[in-house]
Amino acid sequence: MDILIAYATTEGQTEKIARFCADRLAARGHRPLLLHVESGGEDMPECGAAILAASVHVGKYQEALENFALRHELRLNARPTVLLAVSLAAAGDDAEEWDDLARIADAFQARSGWRAGRVVQVAGAFRFSKYDFFRRLAMRWIAHQKGQQVDPHGDREYTDWDALGALIDDFADHAA
Ligand SMILES: Cc1cc2nc3c(=O)[nH]c(=O)nc-3n(C[C@H](O)[C@H](O)[C@H](O)COP(=O)(O)O)c2cc1C
């Protein structure tokens, strides 16, 4: 089956997740169509199912993914779909932060008109290697608030690759 993976990313973790999904689907005999919506990927290729992925920055996903979902709302709603929402809140168990993640996903779907078949909150990463000076300071403070030990010049990944792989297998099996 041809399965679209349309994604947006700011520091690269969602791209890594999208590529992981593509490899996983290919290994099971599907044809993944990887589309970076921020670099001119505006058209939606023909596909039997779609995975859309974006990350949370200050309470919102990347606008390019929202525009993509809005533009292709009807075709997306007619297929099996999943939204992978990448964030640091999903790495923790703070109930308020999880409520926020649910609200962000609901608001995104209400604005775009696309109702994802499934919404999956995926733990992302601190990517200090990609932050500018001010972001590094802000993210160090956030890490400190969360009681996390981080290398201020390195990366710290929280994505659970085994769980994500199992989810993608399950999605593809049901879609097929
Ligand atoms: C400036 C900035 C703002 C962020 N805002 C949030 C936020 O509001 N909620 C959250 O859970 N994570 C937040 N994050 C964490 C990102 O969602 C996380 O680092 C994710 O892995 C980024 O994915 P990307 O590399 O694909 O952009 C923020 C990160 C940065 C750098």
Short mmCIF file of N, CA and C in Angstrom, two decimals, residues 2-91:
data_model
loop_
_atom_site.label_atom_id
_atom_site.label_comp_id
_atom_site.label_asym_id
_atom_site.label_seq_id
_atom_site.Cartn_x
_atom_site.Cartn_y
_atom_site.Cartn_z
N ASP A 2 0.45 2.27 -0.75
CA ASP A 2 1.16 3.56 -0.73
C ASP A 2 0.69 4.33 0.50
N ILE A 3 1.64 4.67 1.37
CA ILE A 3 1.27 5.39 2.60
C ILE A 3 2.07 6.70 2.67
N LEU A 4 1.32 7.79 2.69
CA LEU A 4 1.93 9.12 2.77
C LEU A 4 2.40 9.42 4.20
N ILE A 5 3.60 10.00 4.31
CA ILE A 5 4.05 10.53 5.60
C ILE A 5 4.38 12.00 5.34
N ALA A 6 3.45 12.87 5.70
CA ALA A 6 3.65 14.31 5.51
C ALA A 6 4.06 14.90 6.85
N TYR A 7 5.15 15.66 6.88
CA TYR A 7 5.64 16.13 8.17
C TYR A 7 6.20 17.54 8.11
N ALA A 8 6.23 18.15 9.28
CA ALA A 8 6.90 19.44 9.46
C ALA A 8 7.79 19.30 10.69
N THR A 9 8.90 20.01 10.69
CA THR A 9 9.84 19.88 11.81
C THR A 9 10.55 21.21 12.00
N THR A 10 10.96 21.49 13.23
CA THR A 10 11.73 22.72 13.46
C THR A 10 13.18 22.40 13.78
N GLU A 11 13.40 21.45 14.69
CA GLU A 11 14.79 21.11 15.02
C GLU A 11 15.21 19.73 14.50
N GLY A 12 14.31 19.02 13.84
CA GLY A 12 14.72 17.77 13.18
C GLY A 12 14.21 16.49 13.80
N GLN A 13 13.65 16.53 15.01
CA GLN A 13 13.23 15.26 15.62
C GLN A 13 12.04 14.64 14.88
N THR A 14 11.12 15.49 14.43
CA THR A 14 9.95 14.94 13.71
C THR A 14 10.39 14.37 12.36
N GLU A 15 11.42 14.97 11.78
CA GLU A 15 11.94 14.40 10.52
C GLU A 15 12.53 13.01 10.80
N LYS A 16 13.25 12.90 11.89
CA LYS A 16 13.82 11.59 12.24
C LYS A 16 12.70 10.57 12.45
N ILE A 17 11.62 11.02 13.11
CA ILE A 17 10.46 10.15 13.36
C ILE A 17 9.81 9.76 12.03
N ALA A 18 9.66 10.73 11.13
CA ALA A 18 9.04 10.45 9.83
C ALA A 18 9.88 9.44 9.05
N ARG A 19 11.19 9.61 9.09
CA ARG A 19 12.06 8.66 8.36
C ARG A 19 12.01 7.27 9.00
N PHE A 20 11.93 7.23 10.29
CA PHE A 20 11.79 5.94 10.99
C PHE A 20 10.51 5.24 10.53
N CYS A 21 9.40 6.01 10.46
CA CYS A 21 8.11 5.43 10.03
C CYS A 21 8.25 4.91 8.59
N ALA A 22 8.93 5.68 7.75
CA ALA A 22 9.09 5.27 6.35
C ALA A 22 9.86 3.95 6.26
N ASP A 23 10.94 3.85 7.01
CA ASP A 23 11.74 2.60 7.00
C ASP A 23 10.90 1.43 7.51
N ARG A 24 10.13 1.69 8.53
CA ARG A 24 9.31 0.64 9.14
C ARG A 24 8.25 0.12 8.14
N LEU A 25 7.61 1.08 7.46
CA LEU A 25 6.58 0.70 6.48
C LEU A 25 7.21 -0.06 5.32
N ALA A 26 8.36 0.42 4.85
CA ALA A 26 9.04 -0.24 3.72
C ALA A 26 9.42 -1.66 4.10
N ALA A 27 9.87 -1.84 5.34
CA ALA A 27 10.28 -3.18 5.78
C ALA A 27 9.11 -4.16 5.79
N ARG A 28 7.90 -3.63 5.87
CA ARG A 28 6.71 -4.51 5.87
C ARG A 28 6.04 -4.55 4.50
N GLY A 29 6.76 -4.07 3.49
CA GLY A 29 6.28 -4.23 2.11
C GLY A 29 5.40 -3.10 1.61
N HIS A 30 5.26 -2.03 2.39
CA HIS A 30 4.48 -0.88 1.92
C HIS A 30 5.39 0.09 1.17
N ARG A 31 4.75 1.06 0.48
CA ARG A 31 5.54 2.08 -0.22
C ARG A 31 5.32 3.42 0.49
N PRO A 32 6.29 3.83 1.32
CA PRO A 32 6.13 5.11 2.01
C PRO A 32 6.43 6.28 1.09
N LEU A 33 5.61 7.32 1.17
CA LEU A 33 5.83 8.53 0.38
C LEU A 33 6.12 9.65 1.36
N LEU A 34 7.39 9.99 1.49
CA LEU A 34 7.82 10.98 2.49
C LEU A 34 7.70 12.38 1.92
N LEU A 35 6.98 13.24 2.63
CA LEU A 35 6.74 14.59 2.11
C LEU A 35 7.02 15.63 3.20
N HIS A 36 8.03 16.45 2.97
CA HIS A 36 8.34 17.53 3.91
C HIS A 36 7.51 18.74 3.49
N VAL A 37 6.47 19.05 4.24
CA VAL A 37 5.52 20.07 3.77
C VAL A 37 6.09 21.48 3.83
N GLU A 38 7.22 21.65 4.52
CA GLU A 38 7.80 23.00 4.60
C GLU A 38 8.76 23.29 3.45
N SER A 39 9.05 22.27 2.63
CA SER A 39 9.94 22.56 1.50
C SER A 39 9.21 22.27 0.19
N GLY A 40 8.09 22.93 0.04
CA GLY A 40 7.37 22.87 -1.23
C GLY A 40 6.44 21.68 -1.39
N GLY A 41 6.28 20.86 -0.34
CA GLY A 41 5.40 19.70 -0.45
C GLY A 41 3.96 20.07 -0.22
N GLU A 42 3.36 20.73 -1.19
CA GLU A 42 1.98 21.22 -1.01
C GLU A 42 0.94 20.26 -1.57
N ASP A 43 1.33 19.53 -2.63
CA ASP A 43 0.38 18.61 -3.25
C ASP A 43 0.35 17.30 -2.48
N MET A 44 -0.81 16.70 -2.47
CA MET A 44 -0.93 15.41 -1.78
C MET A 44 -0.90 14.30 -2.82
N PRO A 45 0.11 13.43 -2.76
CA PRO A 45 0.17 12.34 -3.73
C PRO A 45 -0.93 11.32 -3.49
N GLU A 46 -1.27 10.55 -4.51
CA GLU A 46 -2.27 9.49 -4.35
C GLU A 46 -1.74 8.47 -3.35
N CYS A 47 -2.56 8.08 -2.40
CA CYS A 47 -2.11 7.13 -1.36
C CYS A 47 -3.33 6.46 -0.74
N GLY A 48 -3.08 5.30 -0.12
CA GLY A 48 -4.19 4.58 0.50
C GLY A 48 -4.42 4.98 1.95
N ALA A 49 -3.39 5.56 2.56
CA ALA A 49 -3.48 5.97 3.97
C ALA A 49 -2.44 7.07 4.19
N ALA A 50 -2.59 7.81 5.28
CA ALA A 50 -1.67 8.93 5.50
C ALA A 50 -1.33 9.10 6.98
N ILE A 51 -0.05 9.40 7.20
CA ILE A 51 0.45 9.76 8.53
C ILE A 51 0.87 11.23 8.43
N LEU A 52 0.35 12.06 9.31
CA LEU A 52 0.79 13.47 9.35
C LEU A 52 1.53 13.66 10.67
N ALA A 53 2.66 14.36 10.63
CA ALA A 53 3.47 14.53 11.83
C ALA A 53 3.96 15.96 11.94
N ALA A 54 3.92 16.48 13.17
CA ALA A 54 4.40 17.84 13.42
C ALA A 54 4.82 17.91 14.88
N SER A 55 5.52 18.99 15.24
CA SER A 55 5.94 19.13 16.64
C SER A 55 5.33 20.39 17.26
N VAL A 56 5.25 20.37 18.58
CA VAL A 56 4.67 21.49 19.32
C VAL A 56 5.75 22.51 19.65
N HIS A 57 5.50 23.75 19.26
CA HIS A 57 6.36 24.86 19.66
C HIS A 57 5.45 25.96 20.19
N VAL A 58 5.61 26.26 21.47
CA VAL A 58 4.77 27.27 22.14
C VAL A 58 3.29 27.00 21.84
N GLY A 59 2.89 25.79 22.11
CA GLY A 59 1.47 25.45 22.06
C GLY A 59 0.85 25.29 20.68
N LYS A 60 1.67 25.13 19.65
CA LYS A 60 1.11 24.99 18.28
C LYS A 60 1.99 24.08 17.43
N TYR A 61 1.37 23.45 16.44
CA TYR A 61 2.16 22.73 15.44
C TYR A 61 2.60 23.73 14.36
N GLN A 62 3.51 23.28 13.52
CA GLN A 62 3.98 24.14 12.43
C GLN A 62 2.82 24.49 11.50
N GLU A 63 2.80 25.75 11.10
CA GLU A 63 1.71 26.26 10.26
C GLU A 63 1.63 25.50 8.93
N ALA A 64 2.79 25.11 8.41
CA ALA A 64 2.80 24.43 7.10
C ALA A 64 2.00 23.13 7.15
N LEU A 65 2.03 22.43 8.28
CA LEU A 65 1.26 21.18 8.34
C LEU A 65 -0.23 21.49 8.44
N GLU A 66 -0.54 22.57 9.16
CA GLU A 66 -1.94 22.97 9.26
C GLU A 66 -2.48 23.34 7.87
N ASN A 67 -1.68 24.09 7.12
CA ASN A 67 -2.11 24.48 5.77
C ASN A 67 -2.30 23.25 4.88
N PHE A 68 -1.40 22.28 5.05
CA PHE A 68 -1.50 21.05 4.25
C PHE A 68 -2.79 20.31 4.58
N ALA A 69 -3.08 20.18 5.88
CA ALA A 69 -4.29 19.47 6.31
C ALA A 69 -5.55 20.19 5.82
N LEU A 70 -5.50 21.52 5.90
CA LEU A 70 -6.64 22.34 5.45
C LEU A 70 -6.88 22.15 3.95
N ARG A 71 -5.79 22.18 3.19
CA ARG A 71 -5.90 22.08 1.73
C ARG A 71 -6.43 20.70 1.31
N HIS A 72 -6.05 19.66 2.07
CA HIS A 72 -6.39 18.30 1.64
C HIS A 72 -7.38 17.61 2.58
N GLU A 73 -8.11 18.42 3.30
CA GLU A 73 -9.04 17.94 4.32
C GLU A 73 -9.95 16.81 3.80
N LEU A 74 -10.55 17.02 2.62
CA LEU A 74 -11.53 16.04 2.13
C LEU A 74 -10.86 14.71 1.81
N ARG A 75 -9.71 14.77 1.16
CA ARG A 75 -9.02 13.51 0.81
C ARG A 75 -8.48 12.82 2.06
N LEU A 76 -8.02 13.60 3.01
CA LEU A 76 -7.52 13.00 4.26
C LEU A 76 -8.66 12.33 5.02
N ASN A 77 -9.81 13.00 5.05
CA ASN A 77 -10.94 12.45 5.81
C ASN A 77 -11.49 11.17 5.17
N ALA A 78 -11.14 10.93 3.93
CA ALA A 78 -11.66 9.74 3.23
C ALA A 78 -10.71 8.54 3.36
N ARG A 79 -9.62 8.71 4.11
CA ARG A 79 -8.62 7.63 4.23
C ARG A 79 -8.32 7.32 5.70
N PRO A 80 -7.72 6.14 5.96
CA PRO A 80 -7.20 5.91 7.31
C PRO A 80 -6.04 6.89 7.55
N THR A 81 -6.07 7.57 8.67
CA THR A 81 -5.02 8.56 8.95
C THR A 81 -4.61 8.49 10.42
N VAL A 82 -3.42 9.01 10.69
CA VAL A 82 -2.97 9.18 12.07
C VAL A 82 -2.18 10.48 12.15
N LEU A 83 -2.36 11.19 13.26
CA LEU A 83 -1.56 12.39 13.53
C LEU A 83 -0.53 12.03 14.60
N LEU A 84 0.76 12.21 14.26
CA LEU A 84 1.82 12.05 15.25
C LEU A 84 2.20 13.44 15.75
N ALA A 85 1.91 13.72 17.00
CA ALA A 85 2.14 15.04 17.57
C ALA A 85 3.34 14.94 18.52
N VAL A 86 4.44 15.55 18.12
CA VAL A 86 5.71 15.39 18.85
C VAL A 86 5.89 16.56 19.82
N SER A 87 6.27 16.24 21.05
CA SER A 87 6.45 17.31 22.05
C SER A 87 7.31 16.80 23.19
N LEU A 88 7.70 17.71 24.05
CA LEU A 88 8.41 17.29 25.27
C LEU A 88 7.43 16.96 26.38
N ALA A 89 6.24 17.60 26.35
CA ALA A 89 5.24 17.28 27.38
C ALA A 89 4.89 15.79 27.33
N ALA A 90 4.91 15.22 26.13
CA ALA A 90 4.55 13.80 25.99
C ALA A 90 5.62 12.87 26.60
N ALA A 91 6.76 13.45 26.98
CA ALA A 91 7.80 12.64 27.63
C ALA A 91 7.54 12.52 29.13
#
